[in-house]
Amino acid sequence: MKRLLPLIALVLLLVAGLVYKVITNSTPLIGQAGQEKTPHVVDSTPAHGEVYAAQPVNVTINFNTDLSPESTISVKGNNHEWTDGPVRIEDAQTALKVDLKPGLPNGQYTVRYTACWLDRTCHDGRFTFSIDTTKQATYRDLRGRAEVAIDMTNLTFDTANIIISPETTVTWTNHDTVGHFVNTETHPEHTYFPPQNSREIPADGTFMTIFTTPGQYNYHCSAHYPGMVGSIIVKE
Amino acid sequence: MNSKAILGLIVLAGLIATAGGYYVGIVRKPADTSPEPTTPGETVPTVSLRPTNTQPPVTPVTVLQPAFQNIKSPHYVSSTPTNNAVVPTPVTTVAIRFNFDVAPPSKITVTRDGTEITTGATSISSDKLTLSVPIMGNQSGQYAVSYVACWPDTSCHNGSFGFAVTLP
């Protein structure tokens, strides 16, 4: 038996090494619970685990290298697929985006994506987000107006959370002495709703955006992030 | 329990562990964790042989440029030179264009074959959309560009790319 001990130890070491190698080569990058990240992923809108007060208009995933057209996104909730139309690649081939159908109910949604690179290798990722319309109670209802004004004062958007009707024009005016920005999520990629991206707005300057598609549009000032944020819900 | 039984149990445990690892690693089709992707068509670089006193001179073989992956910071639009460009003339400036305001302390660093060859500070254009830096790019070689793009809130993100200079 004593003569067999070195052999036994060697066998155990070899087996342990083999199992470790197989497992580490097969395990995707693990983020928070329920999230699996691919290489080169930067962030997403919605973010993993984020709770929206109304449905997002799309799911956008940002990477730091070129995506290829084989990339895909699936958004499922209650065993129903909610993507609407083909996946698009935007922002110098680094943003993967898919529109969502209208009418997403409250609940949790799982986003599964396959990110493919120019050499056609692909990686799978996953994250979740939720919708809870009771959170709209904190929003100011400004529906029925063709135009809505938001002032930027004291490093804040004076009406941070609002609900507006489709086809409403929102105008931001800078009443501070420092420059501000109005930028869509996520900071600093700003890829969720590009028409809501301003350059620097100087003192007394303005910026406007027309919102047409129902859904939630979170935004921020890139010079004073994350303290200066706002949210617009477009709703019939 | 005799030694043979103990040995048998150990071997059995090892087989179970191996089978489990096989199942996790192979049967469940793991995510692809292949190494950094390369540009299609990349070939293995070859090296020239130094001739010896007893052998006839060997014709030098051109060292092929390794592919640089373009790691793009947010708002990256383009660069000059472009990623994996092969430039036949000296390069004196590297410029990177964005579609959003860049701010200090954004910075570009350029190395040639591992040696830094930037010759001045990184500058931001008046419209805040371009970073540029002067470099000493008057030698043939591989030039690696790494940059830090910073935004109005002073947060920053990295990017990188590369190019080659092949002078006659």
CSV table of C-alpha atoms in Angstrom, one decimal:
chain,number,residue,atom,x,y,z
A,1,MET,CA,0.0,0.0,0.0
A,2,LYS,CA,2.8,2.4,0.9
A,3,ARG,CA,4.4,1.8,-2.5
A,4,LEU,CA,1.1,2.7,-4.2
A,5,LEU,CA,0.7,6.1,-2.4
A,6,PRO,CA,2.9,8.1,-4.8
A,7,LEU,CA,1.1,6.6,-7.8
A,8,ILE,CA,-2.3,7.4,-6.2
A,9,ALA,CA,-1.2,11.0,-5.5
A,10,LEU,CA,0.0,11.4,-9.1
A,11,VAL,CA,-3.3,10.1,-10.5
A,12,LEU,CA,-5.3,12.4,-8.3
A,13,LEU,CA,-3.2,15.4,-9.3
A,14,LEU,CA,-3.6,14.5,-13.0
A,15,VAL,CA,-7.3,14.1,-12.6
A,16,ALA,CA,-7.7,17.4,-10.7
A,17,GLY,CA,-5.7,19.2,-13.3
A,18,LEU,CA,-7.7,17.8,-16.1
A,19,VAL,CA,-11.0,18.7,-14.5
A,20,TYR,CA,-9.8,22.3,-13.7
A,21,LYS,CA,-8.6,22.8,-17.2
A,22,VAL,CA,-11.9,21.7,-18.7
A,23,ILE,CA,-14.0,23.7,-16.4
A,24,THR,CA,-12.1,27.0,-16.7
A,25,ASN,CA,-12.0,26.7,-20.4
A,26,SER,CA,-15.8,26.2,-20.6
A,27,THR,CA,-17.0,28.7,-18.1
A,28,PRO,CA,-18.2,32.1,-19.6
A,29,LEU,CA,-17.3,35.3,-17.8
A,30,ILE,CA,-19.7,35.5,-14.9
A,31,GLY,CA,-21.0,38.9,-13.8
A,32,GLN,CA,-23.8,39.3,-11.3
A,33,ALA,CA,-26.3,36.5,-10.8
A,34,GLY,CA,-28.2,35.9,-14.1
A,35,GLN,CA,-25.6,37.7,-16.1
A,36,GLU,CA,-23.1,36.2,-18.5
A,37,LYS,CA,-20.7,38.6,-20.2
A,38,THR,CA,-19.0,38.0,-23.5
A,39,PRO,CA,-15.5,39.3,-24.2
A,40,HIS,CA,-15.5,42.9,-25.3
A,41,VAL,CA,-18.9,43.8,-23.9
A,42,VAL,CA,-18.9,47.2,-22.2
A,43,ASP,CA,-22.4,47.8,-21.0
A,44,SER,CA,-26.1,47.7,-22.1
A,45,THR,CA,-29.3,49.6,-22.0
A,46,PRO,CA,-31.2,48.5,-20.0
A,47,ALA,CA,-28.4,47.5,-17.7
A,48,HIS,CA,-28.4,44.1,-16.0
A,49,GLY,CA,-31.0,44.1,-13.2
A,50,GLU,CA,-32.4,47.5,-14.1
A,51,VAL,CA,-36.1,48.1,-13.4
A,52,TYR,CA,-37.9,50.4,-15.9
A,53,ALA,CA,-41.1,52.2,-15.2
A,54,ALA,CA,-42.2,51.7,-18.8
A,55,GLN,CA,-40.9,49.4,-21.5
A,56,PRO,CA,-37.6,50.3,-23.2
A,57,VAL,CA,-37.9,51.0,-26.9
A,58,ASN,CA,-35.0,48.8,-27.7
A,59,VAL,CA,-32.1,46.8,-26.2
A,60,THR,CA,-28.7,48.1,-27.0
A,61,ILE,CA,-25.5,46.3,-26.1
A,62,ASN,CA,-22.2,48.2,-26.4
A,63,PHE,CA,-18.8,46.5,-27.2
A,64,ASN,CA,-15.3,47.9,-27.7
A,65,THR,CA,-14.6,46.2,-31.0
A,66,ASP,CA,-16.2,45.5,-34.4
A,67,LEU,CA,-19.2,43.3,-34.5
A,68,SER,CA,-20.2,41.2,-37.5
A,69,PRO,CA,-23.7,40.8,-39.0
A,70,GLU,CA,-24.0,37.2,-37.6
A,71,SER,CA,-24.6,38.8,-34.1
A,72,THR,CA,-28.1,38.2,-32.6
A,73,ILE,CA,-30.2,39.4,-29.7
A,74,SER,CA,-33.3,37.7,-28.2
A,75,VAL,CA,-35.5,39.2,-25.5
A,76,LYS,CA,-38.0,36.9,-23.8
A,77,GLY,CA,-40.5,37.3,-21.0
A,78,ASN,CA,-43.3,35.0,-20.1
A,79,ASN,CA,-42.1,32.6,-22.8
A,80,HIS,CA,-42.7,35.2,-25.4
A,81,GLU,CA,-40.2,36.7,-27.8
A,82,TRP,CA,-40.4,40.5,-27.8
A,83,THR,CA,-37.9,41.6,-30.4
A,84,ASP,CA,-39.3,43.5,-33.3
A,85,GLY,CA,-37.3,43.4,-36.5
A,86,PRO,CA,-33.7,42.5,-37.3
A,87,VAL,CA,-30.7,43.2,-35.2
A,88,ARG,CA,-28.8,46.3,-36.2
A,89,ILE,CA,-25.1,47.2,-35.7
A,90,GLU,CA,-24.5,50.8,-35.1
A,91,ASP,CA,-21.9,53.3,-33.7
A,92,ALA,CA,-18.8,52.3,-35.7
A,93,GLN,CA,-19.9,48.6,-35.6
A,94,THR,CA,-19.7,48.5,-31.8
A,95,ALA,CA,-23.3,48.7,-30.7
A,96,LEU,CA,-25.7,45.8,-31.1
A,97,LYS,CA,-29.4,46.9,-31.1
A,98,VAL,CA,-32.8,45.4,-31.5
A,99,ASP,CA,-36.2,47.1,-31.3
A,100,LEU,CA,-38.9,45.8,-29.0
A,101,LYS,CA,-42.5,45.2,-29.8
A,102,PRO,CA,-45.0,47.5,-28.0
A,103,GLY,CA,-47.0,46.3,-25.0
A,104,LEU,CA,-44.4,44.6,-22.8
A,105,PRO,CA,-46.2,43.8,-19.6
A,106,ASN,CA,-44.7,44.1,-16.1
A,107,GLY,CA,-42.2,41.4,-15.2
A,108,GLN,CA,-38.7,40.2,-15.8
A,109,TYR,CA,-37.1,39.8,-19.2
A,110,THR,CA,-34.1,37.8,-20.3
A,111,VAL,CA,-31.8,39.1,-23.0
A,112,ARG,CA,-29.7,36.5,-24.7
A,113,TYR,CA,-27.2,37.6,-27.3
A,114,THR,CA,-24.6,36.2,-29.5
A,115,ALA,CA,-21.7,38.6,-30.3
A,116,CYS,CA,-19.7,37.7,-33.4
A,117,TRP,CA,-16.5,39.3,-34.4
A,118,LEU,CA,-15.0,40.0,-37.9
A,119,ASP,CA,-13.3,36.6,-37.9
A,120,ARG,CA,-16.7,35.0,-37.4
A,121,THR,CA,-16.0,33.6,-33.9
A,122,CYS,CA,-19.0,34.2,-31.6
A,123,HIS,CA,-19.6,34.4,-27.9
A,124,ASP,CA,-22.9,34.1,-26.0
A,125,GLY,CA,-24.0,36.5,-23.3
A,126,ARG,CA,-27.1,37.0,-21.1
A,127,PHE,CA,-28.6,39.6,-18.7
A,128,THR,CA,-32.0,40.5,-17.4
A,129,PHE,CA,-34.1,43.6,-16.8
A,130,SER,CA,-37.6,44.2,-15.4
A,131,ILE,CA,-40.6,46.5,-16.0
A,132,ASP,CA,-42.7,47.8,-13.1
A,133,THR,CA,-45.2,50.5,-14.1
A,134,THR,CA,-46.1,51.4,-10.5
A,135,LYS,CA,-42.8,53.4,-10.6
A,136,GLN,CA,-44.6,55.8,-12.9
A,137,ALA,CA,-46.2,57.3,-9.8
A,138,THR,CA,-43.0,59.4,-9.4
A,139,TYR,CA,-43.3,60.9,-12.9
A,140,ARG,CA,-45.1,64.2,-13.7
A,141,ASP,CA,-47.8,63.6,-16.3
A,142,LEU,CA,-47.4,66.2,-19.0
A,143,ARG,CA,-49.3,64.4,-21.7
A,144,GLY,CA,-51.5,66.4,-24.1
A,145,ARG,CA,-48.9,69.1,-24.8
A,146,ALA,CA,-47.2,69.5,-28.1
A,147,GLU,CA,-44.1,71.1,-26.5
A,148,VAL,CA,-42.5,70.6,-23.1
A,149,ALA,CA,-39.7,72.7,-21.6
A,150,ILE,CA,-37.1,71.4,-19.2
A,151,ASP,CA,-34.7,73.9,-17.5
A,152,MET,CA,-31.2,73.0,-16.5
A,153,THR,CA,-30.5,74.9,-13.3
A,154,ASN,CA,-28.2,74.2,-10.3
A,155,LEU,CA,-26.8,71.2,-12.1
A,156,THR,CA,-30.2,69.5,-12.3
A,157,PHE,CA,-33.0,68.9,-14.9
A,158,ASP,CA,-35.7,70.8,-13.1
A,159,THR,CA,-38.4,68.3,-14.2
A,160,ALA,CA,-36.4,65.1,-13.9
A,161,ASN,CA,-39.1,62.5,-14.6
A,162,ILE,CA,-42.0,63.3,-17.0
A,163,ILE,CA,-44.6,61.5,-19.0
A,164,ILE,CA,-45.4,62.9,-22.4
A,165,SER,CA,-47.5,62.1,-25.5
A,166,PRO,CA,-46.0,60.8,-28.7
A,167,GLU,CA,-44.8,63.5,-31.1
A,168,THR,CA,-44.0,65.9,-28.3
A,169,THR,CA,-41.1,68.2,-28.7
A,170,VAL,CA,-39.0,68.5,-25.6
A,171,THR,CA,-36.7,71.6,-25.3
A,172,TRP,CA,-33.9,71.8,-22.7
A,173,THR,CA,-32.6,75.3,-21.8
A,174,ASN,CA,-29.4,75.8,-19.9
A,175,HIS,CA,-29.9,78.4,-17.2
A,176,ASP,CA,-26.6,77.6,-15.5
A,177,THR,CA,-23.3,79.4,-16.1
A,178,VAL,CA,-21.5,76.1,-17.0
A,179,GLY,CA,-22.0,74.0,-20.0
A,180,HIS,CA,-24.4,71.0,-19.9
A,181,PHE,CA,-25.2,68.1,-22.2
A,182,VAL,CA,-28.3,66.1,-22.9
A,183,ASN,CA,-27.3,62.5,-23.7
A,184,THR,CA,-29.1,59.2,-24.0
A,185,GLU,CA,-28.0,56.2,-22.1
A,186,THR,CA,-25.5,54.6,-21.5
A,187,HIS,CA,-22.8,56.9,-20.4
A,188,PRO,CA,-20.5,57.5,-22.2
A,189,GLU,CA,-21.5,55.4,-25.3
A,190,HIS,CA,-24.9,57.3,-25.7
A,191,THR,CA,-26.3,54.7,-28.1
A,192,TYR,CA,-29.8,53.9,-26.9
A,193,PHE,CA,-31.6,56.8,-28.6
A,194,PRO,CA,-29.0,58.9,-30.6
A,195,PRO,CA,-31.4,61.7,-31.6
A,196,GLN,CA,-31.3,62.7,-27.9
A,197,ASN,CA,-27.6,63.4,-28.0
A,198,SER,CA,-26.5,67.0,-27.8
A,199,ARG,CA,-23.0,68.5,-27.9
A,200,GLU,CA,-22.2,71.0,-25.2
A,201,ILE,CA,-25.0,73.3,-24.5
A,202,PRO,CA,-23.6,76.7,-23.4
A,203,ALA,CA,-25.2,79.0,-20.9
A,204,ASP,CA,-28.6,80.2,-22.3
A,205,GLY,CA,-28.3,77.6,-25.0
A,206,THR,CA,-31.0,75.1,-26.0
A,207,PHE,CA,-31.4,71.6,-27.4
A,208,MET,CA,-34.6,69.9,-28.6
A,209,THR,CA,-35.7,66.4,-29.4
A,210,ILE,CA,-39.0,65.0,-30.7
A,211,PHE,CA,-40.1,61.7,-29.1
A,212,THR,CA,-42.4,59.5,-31.1
A,213,THR,CA,-42.2,55.9,-30.0
A,214,PRO,CA,-43.8,55.0,-26.7
A,215,GLY,CA,-41.4,53.8,-24.1
A,216,GLN,CA,-38.9,55.0,-21.5
A,217,TYR,CA,-35.9,57.2,-22.3
A,218,ASN,CA,-33.4,57.7,-19.6
A,219,TYR,CA,-30.8,60.4,-20.1
A,220,HIS,CA,-28.1,62.4,-18.4
A,221,CYS,CA,-25.7,65.3,-18.6
A,222,SER,CA,-22.3,63.9,-19.6
A,223,ALA,CA,-20.5,66.8,-17.8
A,224,HIS,CA,-22.2,66.1,-14.5
A,225,TYR,CA,-22.9,62.4,-14.5
A,226,PRO,CA,-24.2,60.6,-12.6
A,227,GLY,CA,-25.8,63.3,-10.5
A,228,MET,CA,-27.6,65.1,-13.3
A,229,VAL,CA,-30.1,62.6,-14.7
A,230,GLY,CA,-33.6,62.5,-16.1
A,231,SER,CA,-36.2,60.2,-17.5
A,232,ILE,CA,-38.9,60.6,-20.1
A,233,ILE,CA,-41.8,58.2,-20.7
A,234,VAL,CA,-43.6,58.5,-23.9
A,235,LYS,CA,-47.2,57.2,-23.5
A,236,GLU,CA,-50.5,57.4,-25.3
B,1,MET,CA,-11.2,-1.6,4.5
B,2,ASN,CA,-8.1,-3.1,2.7
B,3,SER,CA,-5.7,-1.2,0.5
B,4,LYS,CA,-7.2,-2.6,-2.7
B,5,ALA,CA,-10.6,-1.3,-1.8
B,6,ILE,CA,-9.2,2.1,-1.0
B,7,LEU,CA,-7.3,2.2,-4.3
B,8,GLY,CA,-10.5,1.2,-6.1
B,9,LEU,CA,-12.5,3.9,-4.5
B,10,ILE,CA,-9.9,6.5,-5.4
B,11,VAL,CA,-9.8,5.4,-9.0
B,12,LEU,CA,-13.6,5.5,-9.1
B,13,ALA,CA,-13.6,9.0,-7.7
B,14,GLY,CA,-11.2,10.1,-10.3
B,15,LEU,CA,-13.3,8.6,-13.1
B,16,ILE,CA,-16.4,10.3,-11.8
B,17,ALA,CA,-14.5,13.7,-11.7
B,18,THR,CA,-13.2,13.2,-15.2
B,19,ALA,CA,-16.7,12.3,-16.5
B,20,GLY,CA,-18.1,15.3,-14.8
B,21,GLY,CA,-15.5,17.6,-16.3
B,22,TYR,CA,-16.1,16.1,-19.7
B,23,TYR,CA,-19.8,16.7,-19.4
B,24,VAL,CA,-19.4,20.3,-18.4
B,25,GLY,CA,-16.7,21.0,-20.9
B,26,ILE,CA,-17.8,19.1,-23.9
B,27,VAL,CA,-21.4,17.9,-23.8
B,28,ARG,CA,-22.9,21.2,-22.6
B,29,LYS,CA,-21.3,23.1,-25.6
B,30,PRO,CA,-19.5,25.8,-23.7
B,31,ALA,CA,-19.2,29.4,-24.8
B,32,ASP,CA,-16.5,30.0,-27.2
B,33,THR,CA,-13.5,31.3,-25.4
B,34,SER,CA,-11.2,31.3,-28.4
B,35,PRO,CA,-8.3,33.8,-28.2
B,36,GLU,CA,-8.4,37.3,-29.5
B,37,PRO,CA,-9.7,37.2,-33.0
B,38,THR,CA,-7.4,38.0,-35.9
B,39,THR,CA,-7.8,39.6,-39.2
B,40,PRO,CA,-8.8,37.0,-41.8
B,41,GLY,CA,-5.9,36.0,-44.0
B,42,GLU,CA,-3.3,36.6,-41.3
B,43,THR,CA,-0.3,34.4,-41.9
B,44,VAL,CA,2.4,33.3,-39.6
B,45,PRO,CA,5.3,35.7,-39.7
B,46,THR,CA,8.6,34.4,-41.0
B,47,VAL,CA,12.0,35.6,-40.1
B,48,SER,CA,15.1,36.3,-42.1
B,49,LEU,CA,18.1,34.1,-41.4
B,50,ARG,CA,21.5,35.6,-40.5
B,51,PRO,CA,24.1,34.3,-43.0
B,52,THR,CA,27.1,32.4,-41.7
B,53,ASN,CA,30.7,32.3,-43.0
B,54,THR,CA,30.3,28.9,-44.4
B,55,GLN,CA,26.9,29.2,-46.0
B,56,PRO,CA,25.8,31.3,-48.9
B,57,PRO,CA,23.7,34.4,-48.1
B,58,VAL,CA,20.0,33.7,-47.5
B,59,THR,CA,17.5,35.9,-49.2
B,60,PRO,CA,15.8,37.9,-46.5
B,61,VAL,CA,12.1,37.2,-46.1
B,62,THR,CA,9.7,40.1,-45.4
B,63,VAL,CA,8.4,40.1,-41.9
B,64,LEU,CA,4.6,40.1,-42.2
B,65,GLN,CA,2.7,42.6,-40.2
B,66,PRO,CA,0.8,41.0,-37.2
B,67,ALA,CA,-2.8,42.0,-37.2
B,68,PHE,CA,-3.8,44.7,-34.7
B,69,GLN,CA,-7.3,44.5,-33.2
B,70,ASN,CA,-9.1,47.8,-33.2
B,71,ILE,CA,-10.2,48.3,-29.6
B,72,LYS,CA,-12.6,51.3,-29.9
B,73,SER,CA,-13.4,53.6,-27.1
B,74,PRO,CA,-16.9,55.1,-27.0
B,75,HIS,CA,-17.6,57.6,-29.8
B,76,TYR,CA,-14.6,56.4,-31.9
B,77,VAL,CA,-15.1,57.3,-35.5
B,78,SER,CA,-11.8,56.8,-37.3
B,79,SER,CA,-8.1,57.2,-37.1
B,80,THR,CA,-5.2,58.3,-39.3
B,81,PRO,CA,-3.4,56.0,-40.0
B,82,THR,CA,-6.2,53.5,-40.0
B,83,ASN,CA,-5.9,50.2,-38.1
B,84,ASN,CA,-3.6,47.7,-39.8
B,85,ALA,CA,-2.6,50.3,-42.5
B,86,VAL,CA,0.7,49.7,-44.2
B,87,VAL,CA,2.2,53.2,-44.8
B,88,PRO,CA,5.0,53.6,-47.4
B,89,THR,CA,6.1,57.1,-46.1
B,90,PRO,CA,7.1,58.4,-42.7
B,91,VAL,CA,4.3,59.2,-40.3
B,92,THR,CA,4.5,62.4,-38.3
B,93,THR,CA,1.1,62.5,-36.6
B,94,VAL,CA,-1.4,60.1,-35.3
B,95,ALA,CA,-5.0,61.4,-35.1
B,96,ILE,CA,-8.2,59.9,-33.8
B,97,ARG,CA,-11.6,61.3,-34.5
B,98,PHE,CA,-14.7,61.0,-32.3
B,99,ASN,CA,-18.3,62.0,-32.6
B,100,PHE,CA,-18.6,63.5,-29.1
B,101,ASP,CA,-16.7,66.0,-27.0
B,102,VAL,CA,-13.3,64.7,-25.8
B,103,ALA,CA,-11.7,66.4,-22.9
B,104,PRO,CA,-8.5,66.4,-20.8
B,105,PRO,CA,-6.7,64.3,-19.8
B,106,SER,CA,-7.2,62.4,-23.0
B,107,LYS,CA,-3.9,61.0,-24.3
B,108,ILE,CA,-2.4,59.1,-27.2
B,109,THR,CA,0.8,57.0,-26.8
B,110,VAL,CA,2.6,55.5,-29.8
B,111,THR,CA,5.3,52.9,-29.7
B,112,ARG,CA,7.4,51.3,-32.4
B,113,ASP,CA,8.6,47.8,-31.7
B,114,GLY,CA,8.0,48.5,-28.0
B,115,THR,CA,9.8,51.9,-27.8
B,116,GLU,CA,7.7,55.1,-27.3
B,117,ILE,CA,8.1,57.5,-30.2
B,118,THR,CA,5.7,60.3,-29.4
B,119,THR,CA,7.4,63.6,-29.6
B,120,GLY,CA,4.9,66.0,-28.0
B,121,ALA,CA,1.8,66.3,-26.0
B,122,THR,CA,-1.6,65.1,-27.1
B,123,SER,CA,-3.8,67.9,-28.4
B,124,ILE,CA,-7.5,68.3,-28.6
B,125,SER,CA,-9.0,70.1,-31.7
B,126,SER,CA,-10.9,73.3,-31.3
B,127,ASP,CA,-14.2,71.4,-32.0
B,128,LYS,CA,-13.3,68.8,-29.3
B,129,LEU,CA,-13.7,66.0,-31.8
B,130,THR,CA,-10.1,65.0,-32.6
B,131,LEU,CA,-7.1,63.9,-30.6
B,132,SER,CA,-3.7,64.1,-32.2
B,133,VAL,CA,-0.1,63.6,-31.2
B,134,PRO,CA,3.2,64.1,-33.1
B,135,ILE,CA,5.4,61.1,-33.5
B,136,MET,CA,8.8,60.1,-34.9
B,137,GLY,CA,7.5,57.6,-37.5
B,138,ASN,CA,10.5,57.7,-39.9
B,139,GLN,CA,11.5,54.1,-39.5
B,140,SER,CA,10.0,50.9,-40.8
B,141,GLY,CA,8.4,48.9,-38.2
B,142,GLN,CA,5.2,48.1,-36.3
B,143,TYR,CA,3.6,51.0,-34.6
B,144,ALA,CA,1.2,50.4,-31.7
B,145,VAL,CA,-1.2,53.1,-30.7
B,146,SER,CA,-2.9,53.2,-27.3
B,147,TYR,CA,-5.1,56.0,-26.2
B,148,VAL,CA,-7.2,57.2,-23.4
B,149,ALA,CA,-10.3,59.1,-24.4
B,150,CYS,CA,-11.8,61.2,-21.6
B,151,TRP,CA,-15.2,62.8,-21.5
B,152,PRO,CA,-16.6,66.1,-20.0
B,153,ASP,CA,-17.1,64.4,-16.7
B,154,THR,CA,-13.4,63.4,-16.7
B,155,SER,CA,-14.2,59.7,-16.9
B,156,CYS,CA,-12.0,57.9,-19.5
B,157,HIS,CA,-12.0,54.9,-21.7
B,158,ASN,CA,-9.1,53.0,-23.4
B,159,GLY,CA,-8.7,52.1,-27.0
B,160,SER,CA,-5.9,50.8,-29.2
B,161,PHE,CA,-4.9,50.0,-32.8
B,162,GLY,CA,-1.8,49.7,-34.9
B,163,PHE,CA,-0.2,50.2,-38.3
B,164,ALA,CA,3.1,49.6,-40.1
B,165,VAL,CA,5.5,51.8,-41.8
B,166,THR,CA,7.5,50.2,-44.6
B,167,LEU,CA,10.0,52.6,-46.1
B,168,PRO,CA,11.8,51.7,-49.4
